[in-house]
Amino acid sequence: MKKVSILIPAYNEQESLNLLYDTLITVIEPLNTYEWEILFINDGSKDNSLEIIKDLYEKDKRICYVDLSRNYGKEIAMMAGFDYVTGDCMVIMDADLQDPPSLIPIMLKYWEAGYDDVYAKRRTRDGESFFKKFTSKMFYKTLQKFTRVQIQKDTGDFRLIDRRGIDALRSIRETQRYTKGLFSWIGFSKKEILFDRNPRIAGSSKWNYFTLTGLAIEGVTSFTVAPLRLASYTGIIISMVYSMFDRMVVGGTLPVKETLTLESIDPLKS
Ligand code: UDP
Ligand code: MG
């Protein structure tokens, strides 16, 4: 029997967890040709999330959990998950039911057909402001311009990954992570499925423009050397301009006010 793991990073999700569990169960129960594992990563929640997860663990032997020592952020929480899932494949999903469990059977179908990474792409981005859509579009456009790795647009972490992909992801141990890029970086055969993303069932998004900007910078700096190249070119241009200015205006080297010798800076000699 093949084993499927569901990996759920959770930070302050007390309002969502029970409903998520109930919904998941209705989806996986009919899929009884598979063995199931539901792995929660409690990412240092400050609410009752851990207690709720522990209660679920007590009543359902398919549930397991990892309790991180503090809030590390979703990227690291997922990395912990990659280490602990034991399935032949895993489905990564958010705790807030924005990623509909009803897509799991479709993902499994494509996995059985031989795909290693079945990722869910948002058909629409309803409920998001014009500004958020615009900045997101610009980010992907810029990132794609500077990197050879194809990074999927309007796609989150909601996807099924085969064991081969899980092992590849596990071998990448960096702590400054842009996991969405890593899914592309490891390669393997990919299949896109489309879905309409629901609003959060409860609680609020853990992202704000400040943290999103941080993730965007992570994306750019880990997938392209463009910023480094930009810094080098800027350096070269500035020094060229400086030396031209030096020749044209001053007619040689810029005047040095005072020449320092070893003696002039030796405190014992003064
Ligand atoms: N999350 C996490 N650690 C964090 C922030 C978020 O594990 O520091 C989890 C969160 O509980 C949820 C998922 O990551 O399951 C996505 O978070 P959120 O819903 O806030 O992101 P959004 O859907 O708004 O992009
Ligand atoms: Mg969410």
Short mmCIF file of C-alpha atoms in Angstrom, two decimals, residues 85-231:
data_model
loop_
_atom_site.label_atom_id
_atom_site.label_comp_id
_atom_site.label_asym_id
_atom_site.label_seq_id
_atom_site.Cartn_x
_atom_site.Cartn_y
_atom_site.Cartn_z
CA VAL A 85 7.26 12.98 6.33
CA THR A 86 7.45 9.25 5.71
CA GLY A 87 5.12 8.96 2.69
CA ASP A 88 5.85 7.86 -0.86
CA CYS A 89 4.65 11.35 -1.70
CA MET A 90 3.50 14.39 0.25
CA VAL A 91 0.86 17.05 -0.21
CA ILE A 92 1.82 20.42 1.28
CA MET A 93 -1.12 22.55 2.33
CA ASP A 94 -1.96 25.56 4.48
CA ALA A 95 -3.87 25.16 7.72
CA ASP A 96 -6.51 27.76 6.87
CA LEU A 97 -8.37 25.78 4.16
CA GLN A 98 -7.31 28.24 1.47
CA ASP A 99 -5.93 25.18 -0.26
CA PRO A 100 -8.99 22.96 -0.84
CA PRO A 101 -8.45 19.30 0.20
CA SER A 102 -10.85 18.34 -2.61
CA LEU A 103 -7.88 18.73 -4.99
CA ILE A 104 -5.98 15.88 -3.32
CA PRO A 105 -7.66 13.08 -5.35
CA ILE A 106 -6.82 14.94 -8.58
CA MET A 107 -3.20 15.36 -7.48
CA LEU A 108 -3.02 11.65 -6.69
CA LYS A 109 -4.38 10.80 -10.12
CA TYR A 110 -1.56 12.70 -11.83
CA TRP A 111 1.00 11.27 -9.41
CA GLU A 112 -0.16 7.78 -10.35
CA ALA A 113 0.24 8.82 -14.00
CA GLY A 114 3.91 9.45 -13.29
CA TYR A 115 4.24 13.15 -12.41
CA ASP A 116 6.61 14.08 -9.56
CA ASP A 117 5.27 17.54 -8.79
CA VAL A 118 1.58 18.29 -9.24
CA TYR A 119 1.20 21.96 -8.36
CA ALA A 120 -1.99 23.93 -7.94
CA LYS A 121 -2.10 27.23 -9.77
CA ARG A 122 -4.59 29.94 -8.83
CA ARG A 123 -7.03 30.59 -11.63
CA THR A 124 -8.17 33.81 -10.03
CA ARG A 125 -6.88 36.04 -7.28
CA ASP A 126 -10.22 37.29 -6.02
CA GLY A 127 -10.26 39.25 -2.80
CA GLU A 128 -6.77 40.65 -3.34
CA SER A 129 -6.18 44.35 -3.82
CA PHE A 130 -5.07 45.81 -7.15
CA PHE A 131 -1.81 46.80 -5.46
CA LYS A 132 -1.09 43.24 -4.28
CA LYS A 133 -1.84 41.78 -7.71
CA PHE A 134 0.29 44.43 -9.42
CA THR A 135 3.31 44.03 -7.12
CA SER A 136 3.10 40.26 -7.38
CA LYS A 137 3.02 40.46 -11.18
CA MET A 138 6.02 42.80 -11.26
CA PHE A 139 7.94 40.54 -8.86
CA TYR A 140 7.50 37.43 -11.02
CA LYS A 141 8.32 39.37 -14.17
CA THR A 142 11.55 40.72 -12.70
CA LEU A 143 12.56 37.41 -11.13
CA GLN A 144 11.94 35.52 -14.34
CA LYS A 145 13.97 37.99 -16.36
CA PHE A 146 17.08 37.33 -14.33
CA THR A 147 16.95 33.59 -13.72
CA ARG A 148 17.04 30.59 -16.00
CA VAL A 149 14.95 28.50 -13.59
CA GLN A 150 11.28 28.61 -14.58
CA ILE A 151 9.30 29.75 -11.52
CA GLN A 152 5.55 29.15 -11.67
CA LYS A 153 3.35 32.21 -11.48
CA ASP A 154 0.30 32.42 -9.19
CA THR A 155 1.38 29.19 -7.55
CA GLY A 156 1.99 28.68 -3.86
CA ASP A 157 3.31 25.74 -1.91
CA PHE A 158 0.09 23.75 -2.36
CA ARG A 159 1.28 20.72 -4.33
CA LEU A 160 2.00 17.02 -4.31
CA ILE A 161 5.66 16.01 -4.44
CA ASP A 162 6.95 12.51 -5.06
CA ARG A 163 9.45 10.91 -2.66
CA ARG A 164 12.26 11.61 -5.17
CA GLY A 165 11.47 15.31 -4.93
CA ILE A 166 11.18 15.19 -1.14
CA ASP A 167 14.66 13.68 -0.91
CA ALA A 168 16.05 16.29 -3.30
CA LEU A 169 14.48 19.07 -1.20
CA ARG A 170 15.91 17.53 1.97
CA SER A 171 19.40 17.75 0.57
CA ILE A 172 19.12 21.55 0.35
CA ARG A 173 19.90 22.69 3.88
CA GLU A 174 20.06 26.47 3.48
CA THR A 175 18.18 28.40 6.13
CA GLN A 176 17.42 31.49 4.03
CA ARG A 177 14.91 29.70 1.85
CA TYR A 178 12.66 30.54 -1.03
CA THR A 179 10.97 27.15 -1.25
CA LYS A 180 8.79 28.07 -4.21
CA GLY A 181 11.94 28.51 -6.25
CA LEU A 182 13.43 25.27 -4.91
CA PHE A 183 10.49 23.26 -6.25
CA SER A 184 11.51 24.46 -9.71
CA TRP A 185 15.22 24.17 -9.06
CA ILE A 186 15.12 20.45 -8.25
CA GLY A 187 13.51 19.73 -11.62
CA PHE A 188 11.42 16.53 -12.14
CA SER A 189 8.27 16.26 -14.19
CA LYS A 190 5.62 18.82 -13.34
CA LYS A 191 1.89 18.98 -13.87
CA GLU A 192 -0.22 22.08 -13.39
CA ILE A 193 -3.79 21.97 -12.13
CA LEU A 194 -5.96 25.06 -11.79
CA PHE A 195 -8.09 26.05 -8.81
CA ASP A 196 -9.93 28.97 -7.26
CA ARG A 197 -8.37 29.91 -3.96
CA ASN A 198 -10.81 30.27 -1.09
CA PRO A 199 -10.56 33.05 1.44
CA ARG A 200 -9.16 32.05 4.85
CA ILE A 201 -11.81 30.25 6.94
CA ALA A 202 -10.67 31.95 10.16
CA GLY A 203 -7.84 33.99 11.64
CA SER A 204 -5.70 36.35 9.61
CA SER A 205 -2.87 36.08 7.11
CA LYS A 206 0.58 35.94 8.70
CA TRP A 207 2.00 38.03 5.87
CA ASN A 208 2.19 41.78 5.59
CA TYR A 209 3.98 43.94 3.03
CA PHE A 210 7.09 44.00 5.19
CA THR A 211 7.42 40.19 5.43
CA LEU A 212 6.37 39.73 1.79
CA THR A 213 9.12 42.13 0.72
CA GLY A 214 11.56 40.02 2.74
CA LEU A 215 10.43 36.88 0.89
CA ALA A 216 10.68 38.68 -2.45
CA ILE A 217 14.27 39.69 -1.66
CA GLU A 218 14.99 36.07 -0.68
CA GLY A 219 13.57 35.01 -4.04
CA VAL A 220 15.74 37.41 -5.99
CA THR A 221 18.97 36.89 -4.06
CA SER A 222 18.74 33.11 -4.01
CA PHE A 223 17.83 32.64 -7.65
CA THR A 224 19.88 35.18 -9.52
CA VAL A 225 23.25 36.84 -9.26
CA ALA A 226 21.73 39.96 -10.86
CA PRO A 227 22.06 42.08 -7.68
CA LEU A 228 25.73 41.06 -7.39
CA ARG A 229 26.33 41.86 -11.03
CA LEU A 230 24.55 45.19 -10.60
CA ALA A 231 26.82 46.00 -7.65
#
